Short mmCIF file of C-alpha atoms in Angstrom, two decimals:
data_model
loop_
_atom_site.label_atom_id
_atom_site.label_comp_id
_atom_site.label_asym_id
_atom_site.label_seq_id
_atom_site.Cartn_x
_atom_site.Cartn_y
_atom_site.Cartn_z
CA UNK A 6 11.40 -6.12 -42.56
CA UNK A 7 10.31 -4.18 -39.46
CA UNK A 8 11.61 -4.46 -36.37
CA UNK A 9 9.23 -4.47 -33.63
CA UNK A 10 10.70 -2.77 -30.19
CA UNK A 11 11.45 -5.00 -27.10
CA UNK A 12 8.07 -4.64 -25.05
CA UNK A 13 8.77 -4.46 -21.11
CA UNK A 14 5.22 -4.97 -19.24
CA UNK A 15 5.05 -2.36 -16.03
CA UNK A 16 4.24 -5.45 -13.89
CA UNK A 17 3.56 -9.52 -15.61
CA UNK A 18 1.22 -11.20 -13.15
CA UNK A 19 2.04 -13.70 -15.44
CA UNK A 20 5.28 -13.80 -15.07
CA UNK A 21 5.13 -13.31 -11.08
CA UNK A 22 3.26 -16.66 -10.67
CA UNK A 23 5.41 -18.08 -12.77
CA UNK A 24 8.25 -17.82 -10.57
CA UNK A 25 6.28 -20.61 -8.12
CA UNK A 26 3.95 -22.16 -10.19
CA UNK A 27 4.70 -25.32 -9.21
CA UNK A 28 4.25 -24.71 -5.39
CA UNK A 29 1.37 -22.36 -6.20
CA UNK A 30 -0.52 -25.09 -7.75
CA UNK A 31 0.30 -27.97 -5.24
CA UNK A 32 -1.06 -25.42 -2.72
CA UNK A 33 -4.58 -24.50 -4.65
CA UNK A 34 -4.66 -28.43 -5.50
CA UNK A 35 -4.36 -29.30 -1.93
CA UNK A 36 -7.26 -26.96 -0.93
CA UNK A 37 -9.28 -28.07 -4.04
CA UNK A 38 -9.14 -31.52 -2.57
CA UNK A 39 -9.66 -30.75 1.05
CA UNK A 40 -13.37 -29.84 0.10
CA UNK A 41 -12.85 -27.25 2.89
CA UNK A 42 -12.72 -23.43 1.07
CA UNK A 43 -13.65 -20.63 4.02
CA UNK A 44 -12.12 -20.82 7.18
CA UNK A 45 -10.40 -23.41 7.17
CA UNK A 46 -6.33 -24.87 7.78
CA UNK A 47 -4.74 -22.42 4.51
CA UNK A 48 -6.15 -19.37 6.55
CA UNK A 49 -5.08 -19.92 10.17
CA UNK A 50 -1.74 -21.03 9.13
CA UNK A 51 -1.04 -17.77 7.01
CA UNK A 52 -2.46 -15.14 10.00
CA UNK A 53 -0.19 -17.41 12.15
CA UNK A 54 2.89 -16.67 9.63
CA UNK A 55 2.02 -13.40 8.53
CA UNK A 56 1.34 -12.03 12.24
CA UNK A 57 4.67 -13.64 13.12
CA UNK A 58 6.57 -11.76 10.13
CA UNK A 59 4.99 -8.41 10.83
CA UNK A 60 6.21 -8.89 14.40
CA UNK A 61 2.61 -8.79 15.98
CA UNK A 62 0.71 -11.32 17.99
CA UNK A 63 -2.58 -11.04 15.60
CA UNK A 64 -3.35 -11.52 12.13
CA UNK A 65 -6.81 -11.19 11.01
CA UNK A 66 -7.87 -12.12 7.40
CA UNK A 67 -10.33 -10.27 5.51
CA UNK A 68 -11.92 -9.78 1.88
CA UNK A 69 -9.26 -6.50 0.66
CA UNK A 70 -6.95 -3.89 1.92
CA UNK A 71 -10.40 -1.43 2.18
CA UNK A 72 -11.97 -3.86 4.09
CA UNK A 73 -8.89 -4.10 6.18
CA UNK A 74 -8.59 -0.22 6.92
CA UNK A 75 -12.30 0.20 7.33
CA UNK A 76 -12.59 -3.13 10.06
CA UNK A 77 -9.63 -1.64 11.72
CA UNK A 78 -11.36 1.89 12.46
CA UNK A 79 -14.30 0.14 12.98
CA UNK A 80 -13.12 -2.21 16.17
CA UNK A 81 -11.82 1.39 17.27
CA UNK A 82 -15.13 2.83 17.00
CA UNK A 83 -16.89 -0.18 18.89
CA UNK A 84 -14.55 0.12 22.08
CA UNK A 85 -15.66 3.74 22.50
CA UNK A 86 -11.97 4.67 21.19
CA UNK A 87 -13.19 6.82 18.58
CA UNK A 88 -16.45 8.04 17.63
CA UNK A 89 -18.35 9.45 14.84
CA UNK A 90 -17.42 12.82 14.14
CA UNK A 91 -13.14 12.36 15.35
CA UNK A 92 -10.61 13.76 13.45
CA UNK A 93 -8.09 11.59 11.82
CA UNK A 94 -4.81 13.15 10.08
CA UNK A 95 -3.89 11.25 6.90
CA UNK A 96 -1.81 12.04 4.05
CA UNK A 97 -2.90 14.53 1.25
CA UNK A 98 -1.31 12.40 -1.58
CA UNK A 99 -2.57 8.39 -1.31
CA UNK A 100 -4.52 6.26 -2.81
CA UNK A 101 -8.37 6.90 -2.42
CA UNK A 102 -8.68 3.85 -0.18
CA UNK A 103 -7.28 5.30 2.77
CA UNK A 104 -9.83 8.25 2.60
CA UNK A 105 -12.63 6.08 1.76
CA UNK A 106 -12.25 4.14 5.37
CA UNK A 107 -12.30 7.27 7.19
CA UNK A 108 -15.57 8.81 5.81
CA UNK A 109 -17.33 5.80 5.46
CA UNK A 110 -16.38 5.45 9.37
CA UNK A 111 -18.11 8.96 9.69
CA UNK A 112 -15.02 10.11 10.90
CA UNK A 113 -13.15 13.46 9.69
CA UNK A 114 -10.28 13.16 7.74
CA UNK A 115 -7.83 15.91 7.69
CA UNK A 116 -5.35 16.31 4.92
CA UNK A 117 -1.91 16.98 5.74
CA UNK A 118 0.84 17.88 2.49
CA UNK A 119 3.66 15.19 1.61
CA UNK A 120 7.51 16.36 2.03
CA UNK A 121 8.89 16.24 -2.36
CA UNK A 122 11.77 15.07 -1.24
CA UNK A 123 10.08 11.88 0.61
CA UNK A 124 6.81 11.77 -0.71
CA UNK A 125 5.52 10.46 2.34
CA UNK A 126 3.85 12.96 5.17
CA UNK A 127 5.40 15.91 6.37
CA UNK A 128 5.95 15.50 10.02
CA UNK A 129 6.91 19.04 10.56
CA UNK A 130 3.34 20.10 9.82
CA UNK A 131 1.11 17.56 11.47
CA UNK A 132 0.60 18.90 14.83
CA UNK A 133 -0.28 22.23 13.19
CA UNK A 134 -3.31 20.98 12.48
CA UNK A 135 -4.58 18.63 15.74
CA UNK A 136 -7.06 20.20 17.59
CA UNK A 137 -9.39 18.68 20.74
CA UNK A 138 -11.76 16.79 17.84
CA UNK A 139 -8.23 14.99 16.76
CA UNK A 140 -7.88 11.70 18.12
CA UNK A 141 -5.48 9.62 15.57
CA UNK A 142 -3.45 9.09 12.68
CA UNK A 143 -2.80 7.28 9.53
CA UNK A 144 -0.07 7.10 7.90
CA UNK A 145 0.51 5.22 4.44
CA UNK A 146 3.70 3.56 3.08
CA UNK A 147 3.05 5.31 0.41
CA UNK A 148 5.46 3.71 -3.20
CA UNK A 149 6.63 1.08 -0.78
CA UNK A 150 8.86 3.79 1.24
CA UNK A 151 8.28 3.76 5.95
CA UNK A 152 6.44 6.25 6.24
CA UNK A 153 6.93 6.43 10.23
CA UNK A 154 9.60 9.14 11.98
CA UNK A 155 10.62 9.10 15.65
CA UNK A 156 8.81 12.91 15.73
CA UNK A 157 5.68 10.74 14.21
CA UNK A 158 6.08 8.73 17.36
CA UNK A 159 6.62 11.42 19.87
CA UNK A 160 3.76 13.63 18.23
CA UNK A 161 1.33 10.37 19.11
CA UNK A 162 2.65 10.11 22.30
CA UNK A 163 2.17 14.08 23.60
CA UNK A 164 -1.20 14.62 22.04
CA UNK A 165 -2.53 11.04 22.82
CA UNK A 166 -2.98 10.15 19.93
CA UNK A 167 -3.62 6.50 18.05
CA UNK A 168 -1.41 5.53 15.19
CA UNK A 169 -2.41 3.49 12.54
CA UNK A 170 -0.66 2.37 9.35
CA UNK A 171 -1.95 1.54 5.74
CA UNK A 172 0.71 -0.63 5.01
CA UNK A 173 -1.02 -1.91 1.67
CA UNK A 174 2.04 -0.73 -0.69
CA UNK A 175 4.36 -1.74 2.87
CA UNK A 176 4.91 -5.57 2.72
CA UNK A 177 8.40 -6.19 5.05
CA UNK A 178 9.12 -2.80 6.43
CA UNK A 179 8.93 -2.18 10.29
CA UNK A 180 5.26 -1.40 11.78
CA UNK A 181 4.89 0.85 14.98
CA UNK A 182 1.25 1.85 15.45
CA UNK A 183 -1.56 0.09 17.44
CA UNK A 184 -2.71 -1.61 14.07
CA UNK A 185 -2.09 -2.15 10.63
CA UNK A 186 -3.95 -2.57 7.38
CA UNK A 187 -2.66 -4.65 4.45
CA UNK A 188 -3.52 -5.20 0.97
CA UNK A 189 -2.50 -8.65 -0.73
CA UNK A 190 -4.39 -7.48 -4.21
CA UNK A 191 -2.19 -9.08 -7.05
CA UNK A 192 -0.29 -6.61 -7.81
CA UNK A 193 1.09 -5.64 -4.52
CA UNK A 194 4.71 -7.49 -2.94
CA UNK A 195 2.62 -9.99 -1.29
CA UNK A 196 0.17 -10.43 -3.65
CA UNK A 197 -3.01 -13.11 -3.98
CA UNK A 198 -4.38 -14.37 -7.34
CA UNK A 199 -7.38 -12.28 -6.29
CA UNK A 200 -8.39 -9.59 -3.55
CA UNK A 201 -7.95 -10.27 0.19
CA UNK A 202 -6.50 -8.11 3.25
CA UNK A 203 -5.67 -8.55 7.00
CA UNK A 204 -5.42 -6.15 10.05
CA UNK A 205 -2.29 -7.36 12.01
CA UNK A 206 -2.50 -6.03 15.65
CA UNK A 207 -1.05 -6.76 18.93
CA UNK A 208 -3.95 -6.29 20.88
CA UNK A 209 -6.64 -9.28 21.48
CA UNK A 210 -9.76 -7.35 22.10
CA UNK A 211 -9.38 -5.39 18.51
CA UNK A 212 -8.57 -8.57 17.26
CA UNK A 213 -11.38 -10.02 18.17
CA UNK A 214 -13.99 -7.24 16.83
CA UNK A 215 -12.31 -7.20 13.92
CA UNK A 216 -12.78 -10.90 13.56
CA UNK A 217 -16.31 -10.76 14.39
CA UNK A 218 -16.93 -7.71 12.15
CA UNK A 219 -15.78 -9.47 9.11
CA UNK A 220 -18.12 -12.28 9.34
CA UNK A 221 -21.28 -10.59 9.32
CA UNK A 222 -20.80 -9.24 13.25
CA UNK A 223 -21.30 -12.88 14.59
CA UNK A 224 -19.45 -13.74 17.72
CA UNK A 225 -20.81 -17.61 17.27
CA UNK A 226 -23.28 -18.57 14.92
CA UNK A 227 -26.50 -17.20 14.50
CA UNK A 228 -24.99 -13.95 17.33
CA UNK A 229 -24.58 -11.31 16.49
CA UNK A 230 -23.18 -8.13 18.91
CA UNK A 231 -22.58 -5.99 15.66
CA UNK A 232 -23.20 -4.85 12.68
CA UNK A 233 -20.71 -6.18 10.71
CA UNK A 234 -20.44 -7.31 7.18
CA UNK A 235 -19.04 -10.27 5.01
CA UNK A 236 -15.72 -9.94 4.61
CA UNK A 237 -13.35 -13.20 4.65
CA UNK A 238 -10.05 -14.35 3.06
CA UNK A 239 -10.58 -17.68 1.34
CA UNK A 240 -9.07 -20.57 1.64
CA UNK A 241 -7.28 -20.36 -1.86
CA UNK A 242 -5.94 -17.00 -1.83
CA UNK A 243 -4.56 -18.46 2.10
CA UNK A 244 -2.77 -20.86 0.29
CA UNK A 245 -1.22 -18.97 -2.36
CA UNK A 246 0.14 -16.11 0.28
CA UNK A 247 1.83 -18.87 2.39
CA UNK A 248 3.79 -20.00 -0.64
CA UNK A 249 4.80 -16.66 -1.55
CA UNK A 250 5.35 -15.02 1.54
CA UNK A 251 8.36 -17.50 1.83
CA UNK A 252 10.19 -15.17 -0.88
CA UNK A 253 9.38 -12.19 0.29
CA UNK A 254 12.07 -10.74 1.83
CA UNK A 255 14.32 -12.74 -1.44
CA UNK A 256 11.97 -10.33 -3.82
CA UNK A 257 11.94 -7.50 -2.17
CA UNK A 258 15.77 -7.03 -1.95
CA UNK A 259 15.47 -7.62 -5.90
CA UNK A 260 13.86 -4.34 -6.06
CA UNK A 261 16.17 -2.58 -4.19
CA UNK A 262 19.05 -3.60 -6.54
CA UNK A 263 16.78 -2.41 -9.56
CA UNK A 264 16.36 0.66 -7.71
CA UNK A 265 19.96 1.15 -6.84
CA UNK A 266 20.47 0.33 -10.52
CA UNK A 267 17.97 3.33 -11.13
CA UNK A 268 19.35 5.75 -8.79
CA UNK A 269 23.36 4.91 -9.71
CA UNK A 270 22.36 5.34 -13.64
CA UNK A 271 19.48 7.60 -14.61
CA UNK A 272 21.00 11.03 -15.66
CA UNK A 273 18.33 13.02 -17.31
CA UNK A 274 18.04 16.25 -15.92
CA UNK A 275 14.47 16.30 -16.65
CA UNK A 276 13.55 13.36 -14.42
CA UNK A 277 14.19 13.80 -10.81
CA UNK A 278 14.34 10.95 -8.45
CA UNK A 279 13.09 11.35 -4.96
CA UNK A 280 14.33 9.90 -1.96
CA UNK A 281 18.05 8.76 -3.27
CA UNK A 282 18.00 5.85 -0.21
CA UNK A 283 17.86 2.41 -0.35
CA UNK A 284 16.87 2.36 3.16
CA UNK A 285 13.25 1.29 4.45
CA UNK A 286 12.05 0.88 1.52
CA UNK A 287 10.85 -2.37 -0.24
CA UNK A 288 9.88 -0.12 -3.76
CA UNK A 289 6.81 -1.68 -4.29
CA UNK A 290 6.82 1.81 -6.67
CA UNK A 291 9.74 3.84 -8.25
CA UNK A 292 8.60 6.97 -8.31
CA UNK A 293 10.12 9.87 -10.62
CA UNK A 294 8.93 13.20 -11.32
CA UNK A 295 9.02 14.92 -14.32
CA UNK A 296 7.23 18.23 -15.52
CA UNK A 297 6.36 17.17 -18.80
CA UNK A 298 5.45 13.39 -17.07
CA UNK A 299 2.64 12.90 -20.05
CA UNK A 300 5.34 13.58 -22.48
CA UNK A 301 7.57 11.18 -21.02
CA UNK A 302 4.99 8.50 -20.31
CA UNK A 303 4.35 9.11 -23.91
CA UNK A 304 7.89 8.77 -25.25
CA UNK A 305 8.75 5.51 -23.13
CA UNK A 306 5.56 3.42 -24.44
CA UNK A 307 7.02 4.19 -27.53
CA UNK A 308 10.04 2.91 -26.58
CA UNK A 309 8.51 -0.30 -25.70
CA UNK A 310 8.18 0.60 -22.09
CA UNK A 311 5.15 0.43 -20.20
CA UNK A 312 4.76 2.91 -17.46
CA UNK A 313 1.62 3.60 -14.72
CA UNK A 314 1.01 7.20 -12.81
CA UNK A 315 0.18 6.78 -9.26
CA UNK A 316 -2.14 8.78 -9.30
CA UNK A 317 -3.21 10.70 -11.60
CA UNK A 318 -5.56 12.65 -9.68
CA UNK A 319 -5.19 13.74 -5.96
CA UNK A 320 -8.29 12.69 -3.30
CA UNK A 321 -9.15 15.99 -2.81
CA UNK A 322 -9.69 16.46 -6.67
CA UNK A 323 -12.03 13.58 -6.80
CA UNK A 324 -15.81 14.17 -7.29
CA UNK A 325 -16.91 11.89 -4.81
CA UNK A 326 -15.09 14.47 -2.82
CA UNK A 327 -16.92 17.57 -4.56
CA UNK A 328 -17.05 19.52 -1.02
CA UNK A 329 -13.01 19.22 -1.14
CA UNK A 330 -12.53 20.10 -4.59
CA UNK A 331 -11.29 23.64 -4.04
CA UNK A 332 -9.13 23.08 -1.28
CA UNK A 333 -5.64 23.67 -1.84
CA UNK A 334 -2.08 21.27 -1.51
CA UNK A 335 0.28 22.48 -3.78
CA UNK A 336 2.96 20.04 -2.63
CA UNK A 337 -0.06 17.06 -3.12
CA UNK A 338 -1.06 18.47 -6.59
CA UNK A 339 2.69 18.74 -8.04
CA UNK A 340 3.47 15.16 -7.27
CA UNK A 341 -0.10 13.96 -8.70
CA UNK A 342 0.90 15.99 -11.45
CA UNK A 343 4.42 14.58 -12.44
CA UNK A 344 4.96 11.84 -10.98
CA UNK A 345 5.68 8.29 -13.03
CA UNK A 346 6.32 4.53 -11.71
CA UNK A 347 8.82 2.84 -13.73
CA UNK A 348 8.70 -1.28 -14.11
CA UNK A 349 10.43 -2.17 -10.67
CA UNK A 350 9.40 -5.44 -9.41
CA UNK A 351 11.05 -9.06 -8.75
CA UNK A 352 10.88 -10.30 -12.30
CA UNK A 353 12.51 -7.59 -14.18
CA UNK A 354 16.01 -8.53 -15.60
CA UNK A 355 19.03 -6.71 -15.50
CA UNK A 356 19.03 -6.06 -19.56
CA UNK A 357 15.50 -4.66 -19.16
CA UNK A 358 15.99 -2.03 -16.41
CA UNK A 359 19.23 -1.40 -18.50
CA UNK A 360 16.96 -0.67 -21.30
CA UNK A 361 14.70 1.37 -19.01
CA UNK A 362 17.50 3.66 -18.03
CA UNK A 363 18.68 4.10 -21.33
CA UNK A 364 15.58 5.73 -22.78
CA UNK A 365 14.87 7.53 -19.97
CA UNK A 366 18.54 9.13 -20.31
CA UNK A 367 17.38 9.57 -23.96
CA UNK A 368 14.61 12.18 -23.02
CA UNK A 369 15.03 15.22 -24.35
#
């Protein structure tokens, strides 16, 4: 008889909801019987909760974490802030989303290389490249790691500069820019059984905009000041964030001890783990790097183990990007190049990541 290997999923949805099912389903039975499904109760009492657990007086619900990163530029844009043509300074290495807000904004965005050693922006070489056309900057919480320094913060401060924060992979750090953009997509910390977002903000007037932008530019009905677009959180996904934003904080600290786990036993000197600190960071990613990562990826799934690369392919790589495609980030490319995310998320067990380290420490 054959023994089949010991499967470990990357990430169970499944197993995620399963945690609260019960509560999840009282919640989307409550709404199913209020007859009430778009902006209703479920919504205003989760911007009320979330904007109180981010630590900022707003919370504005919309369709997805692009939406939310888009609507945020976009209020900026409106007040006269920002204008078509600016310069904003994001990371080289992120997800496409962040990139996509900026040009679709018609704004300029303007690459700056990671740190290996972080994986998050290199604040030593960001005000190398402001000039008078630069006028803010984005950073990403990139893996689930703060992506903010106090040099970050001073930088803004001497050149005048707004700071934003994609904070889509961020759920629970600390926020410190004008605005922020998250992502509740399923598969994030704080995730929805389908795609919604929110801009959290402390100030009322961008609040507002953003508010107005996301359903259809109308101030009241049948107004309309701007040209905005539909883009609302519903009532159900609401729901189902209130329940599980409760645990939060509970779940994220249960990645951090499979992390620690990670970092105290992992010994394969062809895997190197970044950022050996346990400190602002809620590891909604573990990162590794390997040079042979395809090799590796290949040799864990047939361990059982199910990995995901994040990302395979850099921004500037992309051919909706053609124009970009023979720029050069060395530092960008190596990371899209090697890098691996290992199973790390609230429902793993402690015999799994055991298993996890073991064939990793196996790789030869």
């Amino acid at each position: 008889m054959i023994m089949r290997k010991r499967q470990i999923e990357y990430l169970s949805l499944k197993r995620v909801t399963e945690m609260h099912a019960e509560e999840l389903q009282q919640a989307v039975k409550q709404v199913v019987a209020s007859g009430w499904y778009l902006q209703g109760e479920a919504v205003k009492r989760f911007e009320s909760d979330y904007a109180q657990f981010v630590g900022k007086k707003h919370c504005v619900s919309c369709a997805n974490g692009l939406d939310a990163l888009t609507l945020m530029l976009r209020a900026y844009i409106e007040i006269g802030v920002l204008k078509e043509g600016d310069e904003v300074i994001v990371p080289a290495n992120t997800y496409i989303a962040t990139i996509l807000s900026v040009t679709t904004n018609n704004l300029k965005p303007i690459l700056v290389e990671p740190r290996l050693d972080t994986l998050q922006i290199d604040d030593a070489l960001i005000e190398k490249v402001i000039t008078k056309r630069t006028r803010a900057l984005l950073i990403v919480h990139l893996y689930g790691r703060q992506a903010y320094t106090e040099h970050i913060g001073e930088i803004c401060r001497r050149h005048g500069l707004l700071l934003f924060e994609d904070c889509a992979q961020g759920h629970g750090l600390a926020v410190h820019g004008e605005a922020q953009a998250h992502s509740f997509y399923p598969g994030k910390n704080l995730g929805a059984l389908g795609d919604a977002g929110a801009v959290t903000t402390d100030d009322d007037r961008i609040a507002d905009i953003i508010r107005t932008l996301g359903n259809y530019g109308s101030s009241r009905k049948y107004v309309f000041p701007y040209i905005g677009r539909n883009s609302r959180m519903d009532e159900v996904q609401a729901a189902v964030l209130s329940v599980k934003l409760k645990y939060l904080e509970e779940e994220n600290e249960s990645r951090r001890q499979t992390a620690r786990y990670y970092y105290d036993n992992i010994r394969s000197e062809k895997v190197l783990l970044p950022y050996k600190d346990l400190t602002d960071n809620v590891f909604h990613v573990f990162p590794v790097l390997c040079e042979e990562r395809d090799r590796l990826q290949e040799y864990l799934s047939g361990e059982g183990i199910q990995t995901v690369i994040h990302y395979p392919i850099p921004p500037h790589k992309q051919a909706c990007y053609r124009a970009w495609n023979q720029w050069s980030f060395p530092i960008t490319e190596q990371i899209h190049r090697e890098e691996l995310s290992l199973p790390c998320n609230q429902t793993l067990t402690a015999d799994e990541a055991a298993t996890i380290v073991e064939a990793v420490n196996r790789f030869q």
